[in-house]
PDB file of C-alpha atoms in Angstrom:
ATOM      1  CA  MET A   1      65.725  43.600 -33.617  1.00 52.00           C
ATOM      2  CA  ALA A   2      67.479  45.440 -30.912  1.00 51.00           C
ATOM      3  CA  LEU A   3      64.520  47.885 -30.595  1.00 49.00           C
ATOM      4  CA  ALA A   4      62.102  44.988 -30.230  1.00 49.00           C
ATOM      5  CA  GLY A   5      64.261  43.525 -27.367  1.00 48.00           C
ATOM      6  CA  THR A   6      64.467  46.704 -25.541  1.00 48.00           C
ATOM      7  CA  LEU A   7      60.711  47.224 -25.826  1.00 44.00           C
ATOM      8  CA  VAL A   8      60.000  43.732 -24.472  1.00 47.00           C
ATOM      9  CA  ALA A   9      62.404  44.246 -21.601  1.00 48.00           C
ATOM     10  CA  THR A  10      60.830  47.589 -20.742  1.00 49.00           C
ATOM     11  CA  LEU A  11      57.362  46.171 -20.668  1.00 49.00           C
ATOM     12  CA  GLY A  12      58.557  43.179 -18.665  1.00 52.00           C
ATOM     13  CA  LEU A  13      60.086  45.519 -16.037  1.00 49.00           C
ATOM     14  CA  ALA A  14      57.033  47.744 -15.864  1.00 52.00           C
ATOM     15  CA  ALA A  15      54.721  44.694 -15.250  1.00 53.00           C
ATOM     16  CA  CYS A  16      57.133  43.272 -12.562  1.00 54.00           C
ATOM     17  CA  SER A  17      57.420  46.596 -10.681  1.00 55.00           C
ATOM     18  CA  LYS A  18      53.646  47.056 -10.402  1.00 66.00           C
ATOM     19  CA  ASP A  19      52.232  47.531  -6.780  1.00 70.00           C
ATOM     20  CA  PRO A  20      50.212  44.651  -5.506  1.00 73.00           C
ATOM     21  CA  GLU A  21      46.360  45.021  -5.685  1.00 76.00           C
ATOM     22  CA  PRO A  22      44.881  46.305  -2.420  1.00 77.00           C
ATOM     23  CA  ALA A  23      42.627  43.825  -0.639  1.00 75.00           C
ATOM     24  CA  PRO A  24      38.849  44.481  -1.109  1.00 77.00           C
ATOM     25  CA  THR A  25      37.279  46.293   1.838  1.00 77.00           C
ATOM     26  CA  THR A  26      33.863  45.435   3.267  1.00 76.00           C
ATOM     27  CA  PRO A  27      31.476  48.377   3.542  1.00 73.00           C
ATOM     28  CA  THR A  28      30.193  49.164   7.009  1.00 73.00           C
ATOM     29  CA  VAL A  29      26.430  48.502   7.420  1.00 68.00           C
ATOM     30  CA  THR A  30      24.380  50.192  10.105  1.00 65.00           C
ATOM     31  CA  VAL A  31      21.737  47.783  11.471  1.00 69.00           C
ATOM     32  CA  ASP A  32      20.068  49.948  14.169  1.00 68.00           C
ATOM     33  CA  ALA A  33      19.743  53.271  12.437  1.00 62.00           C
ATOM     34  CA  SER A  34      18.481  55.987  14.729  1.00 68.00           C
ATOM     35  CA  VAL A  35      16.031  58.698  13.643  1.00 64.00           C
ATOM     36  CA  ASP A  36      16.471  62.238  14.924  1.00 68.00           C
ATOM     37  CA  PRO A  37      13.090  63.155  16.528  1.00 67.00           C
ATOM     38  CA  SER A  38      13.632  66.837  15.721  1.00 69.00           C
ATOM     39  CA  LYS A  39      13.408  66.076  12.043  1.00 69.00           C
ATOM     40  CA  THR A  40       9.704  65.671  11.303  1.00 70.00           C
ATOM     41  CA  ASP A  41       7.733  66.651   8.240  1.00 72.00           C
ATOM     42  CA  ALA A  42       9.167  68.595   5.386  1.00 70.00           C
ATOM     43  CA  PRO A  43       8.837  72.272   5.896  1.00 68.00           C
ATOM     44  CA  THR A  44       6.000  74.182   4.169  1.00 70.00           C
ATOM     45  CA  PRO A  45       7.345  75.755   1.098  1.00 66.00           C
ATOM     46  CA  GLU A  46       7.573  79.458   1.051  1.00 78.00           C
ATOM     47  CA  GLY A  47       6.158  81.474  -1.717  1.00 83.00           C
ATOM     48  CA  PRO A  48       2.707  82.111  -3.184  1.00 90.00           C
ATOM     49  CA  ILE A  49      -0.094  79.625  -2.791  1.00 90.00           C
ATOM     50  CA  VAL A  50      -1.487  78.768  -6.328  1.00 92.00           C
ATOM     51  CA  TYR A  51      -4.123  76.607  -7.878  1.00 91.00           C
ATOM     52  CA  PRO A  52      -2.403  73.367  -9.027  1.00 91.00           C
ATOM     53  CA  LEU A  53      -3.763  73.314 -12.495  1.00 93.00           C
ATOM     54  CA  THR A  54      -3.528  76.972 -13.484  1.00 92.00           C
ATOM     55  CA  GLY A  55      -0.814  78.467 -11.379  1.00 91.00           C
ATOM     56  CA  ILE A  56      -3.084  81.380 -10.472  1.00 92.00           C
ATOM     57  CA  GLN A  57      -2.266  82.804  -7.033  1.00 92.00           C
ATOM     58  CA  VAL A  58      -4.850  82.583  -4.333  1.00 92.00           C
ATOM     59  CA  ASP A  59      -5.117  82.856  -0.551  1.00 92.00           C
ATOM     60  CA  GLU A  60      -6.144  79.171  -0.115  1.00 91.00           C
ATOM     61  CA  VAL A  61      -6.609  76.204  -2.413  1.00 91.00           C
ATOM     62  CA  PRO A  62      -9.924  74.511  -1.623  1.00 89.00           C
ATOM     63  CA  GLN A  63      -9.571  70.860  -0.459  1.00 90.00           C
ATOM     64  CA  ARG A  64     -11.817  69.312  -3.212  1.00 92.00           C
ATOM     65  CA  PRO A  65     -11.039  67.094  -6.141  1.00 94.00           C
ATOM     66  CA  ALA A  66     -10.895  68.356  -9.843  1.00 95.00           C
ATOM     67  CA  ILE A  67     -13.957  67.546 -11.906  1.00 97.00           C
ATOM     68  CA  ALA A  68     -13.302  66.211 -15.414  1.00 97.00           C
ATOM     69  CA  VAL A  69     -16.214  66.346 -17.886  1.00 98.00           C
ATOM     70  CA  LYS A  70     -16.453  64.732 -21.329  1.00 97.00           C
ATOM     71  CA  VAL A  71     -17.736  67.374 -23.757  1.00 97.00           C
ATOM     72  CA  GLU A  72     -19.101  67.065 -27.338  1.00 95.00           C
ATOM     73  CA  ASN A  73     -16.938  68.831 -29.973  1.00 95.00           C
ATOM     74  CA  THR A  74     -18.882  68.618 -33.207  1.00 91.00           C
ATOM     75  CA  ALA A  75     -20.096  71.588 -35.157  1.00 91.00           C
ATOM     76  CA  ALA A  76     -23.701  70.828 -34.067  1.00 91.00           C
ATOM     77  CA  ALA A  77     -22.725  71.070 -30.444  1.00 91.00           C
ATOM     78  CA  ARG A  78     -21.122  74.490 -30.640  1.00 92.00           C
ATOM     79  CA  PRO A  79     -21.013  76.624 -28.772  1.00 94.00           C
ATOM     80  CA  GLN A  80     -20.514  74.402 -25.719  1.00 96.00           C
ATOM     81  CA  SER A  81     -21.343  75.648 -22.286  1.00 96.00           C
ATOM     82  CA  GLY A  82     -18.873  75.946 -19.445  1.00 96.00           C
ATOM     83  CA  LEU A  83     -15.555  75.610 -21.308  1.00 97.00           C
ATOM     84  CA  GLU A  84     -14.488  79.219 -20.448  1.00 96.00           C
ATOM     85  CA  ASP A  85     -14.408  78.174 -16.777  1.00 96.00           C
ATOM     86  CA  ALA A  86     -12.215  75.079 -17.259  1.00 97.00           C
ATOM     87  CA  ASP A  87      -8.772  75.030 -15.773  1.00 97.00           C
ATOM     88  CA  ILE A  88      -7.550  72.669 -18.632  1.00 97.00           C
ATOM     89  CA  VAL A  89      -9.239  71.463 -21.831  1.00 97.00           C
ATOM     90  CA  TRP A  90      -7.870  68.505 -23.750  1.00 96.00           C
ATOM     91  CA  GLU A  91      -8.977  67.603 -27.160  1.00 96.00           C
ATOM     92  CA  THR A  92      -8.932  63.900 -28.011  1.00 95.00           C
ATOM     93  CA  ILE A  93      -9.492  62.151 -31.348  1.00 92.00           C
ATOM     94  CA  ILE A  94     -11.990  59.325 -30.890  1.00 86.00           C
ATOM     95  CA  ASP A  95     -12.953  58.247 -34.497  1.00 82.00           C
ATOM     96  CA  PHE A  96     -11.086  59.410 -37.615  1.00 83.00           C
ATOM     97  CA  GLU A  97     -11.713  63.152 -37.572  1.00 84.00           C
ATOM     98  CA  VAL A  98     -14.246  63.304 -34.715  1.00 90.00           C
ATOM     99  CA  SER A  99     -12.899  64.764 -31.446  1.00 93.00           C
ATOM    100  CA  ARG A 100     -14.177  65.131 -27.924  1.00 96.00           C
ATOM    101  CA  LEU A 101     -13.063  67.457 -25.160  1.00 97.00           C
ATOM    102  CA  ILE A 102     -12.079  66.643 -21.640  1.00 98.00           C
ATOM    103  CA  ALA A 103     -12.733  69.887 -19.588  1.00 98.00           C
ATOM    104  CA  VAL A 104     -11.207  69.850 -16.082  1.00 97.00           C
ATOM    105  CA  TYR A 105     -12.424  72.220 -13.374  1.00 97.00           C
ATOM    106  CA  HIS A 106     -10.842  72.915 -10.016  1.00 96.00           C
ATOM    107  CA  SER A 107     -10.428  76.676  -9.462  1.00 95.00           C
ATOM    108  CA  LYS A 108     -14.088  77.426 -10.648  1.00 93.00           C
ATOM    109  CA  THR A 109     -17.270  75.385 -10.801  1.00 91.00           C
ATOM    110  CA  PRO A 110     -19.348  76.263 -13.737  1.00 93.00           C
ATOM    111  CA  GLU A 111     -23.089  76.693 -13.738  1.00 93.00           C
ATOM    112  CA  THR A 112     -23.521  74.329 -16.728  1.00 95.00           C
ATOM    113  CA  VAL A 113     -21.174  72.192 -18.882  1.00 96.00           C
ATOM    114  CA  GLY A 114     -22.142  70.417 -22.054  1.00 95.00           C
ATOM    115  CA  PRO A 115     -23.119  68.720 -24.045  1.00 97.00           C
ATOM    116  CA  VAL A 116     -21.870  65.829 -22.077  1.00 97.00           C
ATOM    117  CA  ARG A 117     -20.622  62.765 -23.924  1.00 96.00           C
ATOM    118  CA  SER A 118     -19.537  59.130 -23.379  1.00 95.00           C
ATOM    119  CA  ALA A 119     -16.249  58.088 -21.542  1.00 95.00           C
ATOM    120  CA  ARG A 120     -13.556  56.503 -23.722  1.00 94.00           C
ATOM    121  CA  PRO A 121     -10.379  54.576 -22.912  1.00 91.00           C
ATOM    122  CA  VAL A 122      -8.069  57.533 -23.542  1.00 93.00           C
ATOM    123  CA  ASP A 123      -9.762  59.509 -20.898  1.00 95.00           C
ATOM    124  CA  LEU A 124      -8.318  57.504 -17.935  1.00 94.00           C
ATOM    125  CA  ARG A 125      -4.737  57.917 -19.371  1.00 94.00           C
ATOM    126  CA  ILE A 126      -5.171  61.607 -19.370  1.00 95.00           C
ATOM    127  CA  ILE A 127      -7.100  62.323 -16.131  1.00 95.00           C
ATOM    128  CA  THR A 128      -5.896  59.636 -13.583  1.00 94.00           C
ATOM    129  CA  PRO A 129      -2.861  61.703 -12.415  1.00 93.00           C
ATOM    130  CA  MET A 130      -5.412  64.333 -11.073  1.00 93.00           C
ATOM    131  CA  LYS A 131      -7.538  61.772  -9.251  1.00 94.00           C
ATOM    132  CA  PRO A 132     -10.701  63.692 -10.311  1.00 95.00           C
ATOM    133  CA  LEU A 133     -14.425  63.125 -10.388  1.00 95.00           C
ATOM    134  CA  LEU A 134     -15.318  62.065 -13.957  1.00 96.00           C
ATOM    135  CA  VAL A 135     -18.586  63.255 -15.454  1.00 96.00           C
ATOM    136  CA  PHE A 136     -19.717  61.388 -18.542  1.00 96.00           C
ATOM    137  CA  SER A 137     -23.060  60.356 -20.207  1.00 95.00           C
ATOM    138  CA  GLY A 138     -22.334  56.605 -20.500  1.00 92.00           C
ATOM    139  CA  ALA A 139     -19.671  54.235 -21.914  1.00 94.00           C
ATOM    140  CA  GLN A 140     -19.231  50.747 -23.233  1.00 94.00           C
ATOM    141  CA  SER A 141     -19.553  47.979 -20.597  1.00 94.00           C
ATOM    142  CA  ARG A 142     -15.741  47.379 -20.737  1.00 95.00           C
ATOM    143  CA  MET A 143     -15.057  51.009 -20.175  1.00 94.00           C
ATOM    144  CA  LEU A 144     -17.458  51.128 -17.246  1.00 94.00           C
ATOM    145  CA  LYS A 145     -15.612  48.202 -15.686  1.00 94.00           C
ATOM    146  CA  ARG A 146     -12.293  49.906 -16.141  1.00 94.00           C
ATOM    147  CA  ILE A 147     -13.544  53.125 -14.471  1.00 94.00           C
ATOM    148  CA  ALA A 148     -15.012  51.086 -11.633  1.00 93.00           C
ATOM    149  CA  ALA A 149     -11.764  49.134 -11.149  1.00 93.00           C
ATOM    150  CA  THR A 150      -9.572  52.254 -10.747  1.00 92.00           C
ATOM    151  CA  ASP A 151      -9.115  53.962  -7.454  1.00 91.00           C
ATOM    152  CA  GLN A 152      -7.785  57.126  -9.236  1.00 93.00           C
ATOM    153  CA  VAL A 153     -11.159  58.287 -10.516  1.00 92.00           C
ATOM    154  CA  GLN A 154     -14.664  58.553  -9.137  1.00 91.00           C
ATOM    155  CA  SER A 155     -17.401  58.491 -11.693  1.00 89.00           C
ATOM    156  CA  VAL A 156     -20.556  60.641 -11.769  1.00 85.00           C
TER     157      VAL A 156
END
């Protein structure tokens, strides 16, 4: 009992001797921020110039969009043409075990590519970050509307 009384007395003293809470401070807000005119564009990064899709070093990257082409990938279509010049090739499953390829060209432009196939909804999810030209042989009307509605892709 004496131990309990001592504990209550100690806790009571600790609570009474606590420093008062400081008053909240109001942050300073700058309304008319000034811009240092000597700080303009970000500096050009030092280092090698490379093709953005391959990382291959070059003297200059051409100012042109990438070209994404839908390519057949069935046994009857092999060997396809132009895949060896692609910077990136994606394989997408379109129906059960049927796949198509999306070949993207930027560093090289092939003589021929094919056989070219129809555009599918998955294509836009894959290629829009590159803002490419999209080459395809047709598509469902809803897909054609989706391609026309995006400003991330130009269709060919």
